[in-house]
Amino acid sequence: MWDDISDRLVESQKIVFVTGAGISQESGIPTFRGKDGLWRKYDPMKLATIDAFYEDPKLVWEWYEERRNNILNAKPNAGHVTIAELEKYRKVSVLTQNIDGLHQRAGSKNVYELHGSIVIIKCTVCDFRDKITSGFSALPPLCRCGNMLRPDVVWFGEALPQDVWESAMVEASTCDTMIIVGTSLAVSPANLLPVYAKQNGATMIEVNIEETQMSSQMDLSLREPAAKALPEILGIISSGKNG
Ligand code: BV8
Ligand code: ZN
């Protein structure tokens, strides 16, 4: 299993990663559906929605402020750092569902944030939008125009940013290798990206501590934590070179 995949990794030219909450789990950021998951305390399906925000903006903001604090104190782990390192050997793009910015902080250059970013804050009415890493004194915070501010994330029921989604589809359809890391692939349309890669004949590799709904479609499933499995993949590529 590994030999064939190692050869393909050595021959690979362009690697596209699709990442989810699992890659940030080892940075201390709870996943959505895991046992430590956010789902346990709150129901993101209820809170990460525009209705919840307008129904109870304070509650939704308390949830985001708690996550912002956790994320701003978190550090990229070996999984994020390895993906950034791989750019020395291959053309790499990262299509992430995460809103924590850890791929960029690890040094990845080509990151597409499919679901937005928790550190970018925008106004619900005017075109104010800025990176804000400090806490807010009052929740919900108000814009200078008097309207509520919100995190620049994609809520359930909201469309993904058009330009980001279009680029992500192109990346997924033009890679020879896709590595899917730490995502249950439960959320659409992000979970279509592996389908596009497979249709394009890419080598499909999954890194996940559990089985996912696409495990049977993978050429290789590594049942290991991302911080352990990704350095193994880097080792094969860096010693095999090519590319
Ligand atoms: C859209 C930002 C259309 C916010 C997120 C029925 C009713 C209502 C809606 C729908 C429905 N059916 C389908 C939908 C659409 C909906 C959807 O997919 N719902 C699902 C849940 C059924 N999708 C949408 O609404 C999307 N928009 O469709 O718009 C449209 C079109 C045009 C015009 C208008 C509208 C928007 C989806 C984006 C939602 N926002 N995040 C926030 O974060 O607060 S999604 C949220 O879930 C996160 O982004 C997260 O990344 C994502 C997916 O979860 P995962 O990343 O996979 O995380 P999860 O915990 O599930 O899994 C972690 C995995 O890691 C596990 O497999 C675990 O085993 C593994 N793991 C754990 N530790 C490790 C590990 N692996 C390796 N190493 C480890 N150490
Ligand atoms: Zn405003």
Short mmCIF file of N, CA and C and ligand atoms in Angstrom, two decimals, residues 123-128 143-147 149, ligand 2:
data_model
loop_
_atom_site.label_atom_id
_atom_site.label_comp_id
_atom_site.label_asym_id
_atom_site.label_seq_id
_atom_site.Cartn_x
_atom_site.Cartn_y
_atom_site.Cartn_z
N CYS A 123 -18.87 44.71 9.40
CA CYS A 123 -20.15 45.29 9.81
C CYS A 123 -21.29 44.57 9.11
N THR A 124 -22.42 44.47 9.79
CA THR A 124 -23.59 43.81 9.18
C THR A 124 -24.27 44.72 8.16
N VAL A 125 -23.85 45.98 8.13
CA VAL A 125 -24.54 46.92 7.21
C VAL A 125 -23.55 47.65 6.28
N CYS A 126 -22.60 48.38 6.87
CA CYS A 126 -21.71 49.17 5.99
C CYS A 126 -20.53 48.29 5.56
N ASP A 127 -19.57 48.87 4.83
CA ASP A 127 -18.51 48.01 4.27
C ASP A 127 -17.28 47.96 5.19
N PHE A 128 -17.43 48.29 6.46
CA PHE A 128 -16.31 48.16 7.40
C PHE A 128 -15.90 46.70 7.51
N CYS A 143 -20.46 48.82 15.21
CA CYS A 143 -19.65 49.54 14.23
C CYS A 143 -19.78 51.04 14.48
N ARG A 144 -18.84 51.82 13.91
CA ARG A 144 -18.96 53.28 14.10
C ARG A 144 -20.25 53.78 13.44
N CYS A 145 -20.81 52.99 12.52
CA CYS A 145 -22.06 53.43 11.87
C CYS A 145 -23.25 53.11 12.76
N GLY A 146 -22.98 52.45 13.92
CA GLY A 146 -24.08 52.17 14.86
C GLY A 146 -24.66 50.78 14.74
N ASN A 147 -24.30 50.05 13.63
CA ASN A 147 -24.88 48.70 13.46
C ASN A 147 -23.97 47.64 14.07
N LEU A 149 -21.47 44.55 14.60
CA LEU A 149 -20.36 43.88 13.91
C LEU A 149 -20.57 42.37 14.03
ZN ZN B 2 -20.93 49.82 9.88
#
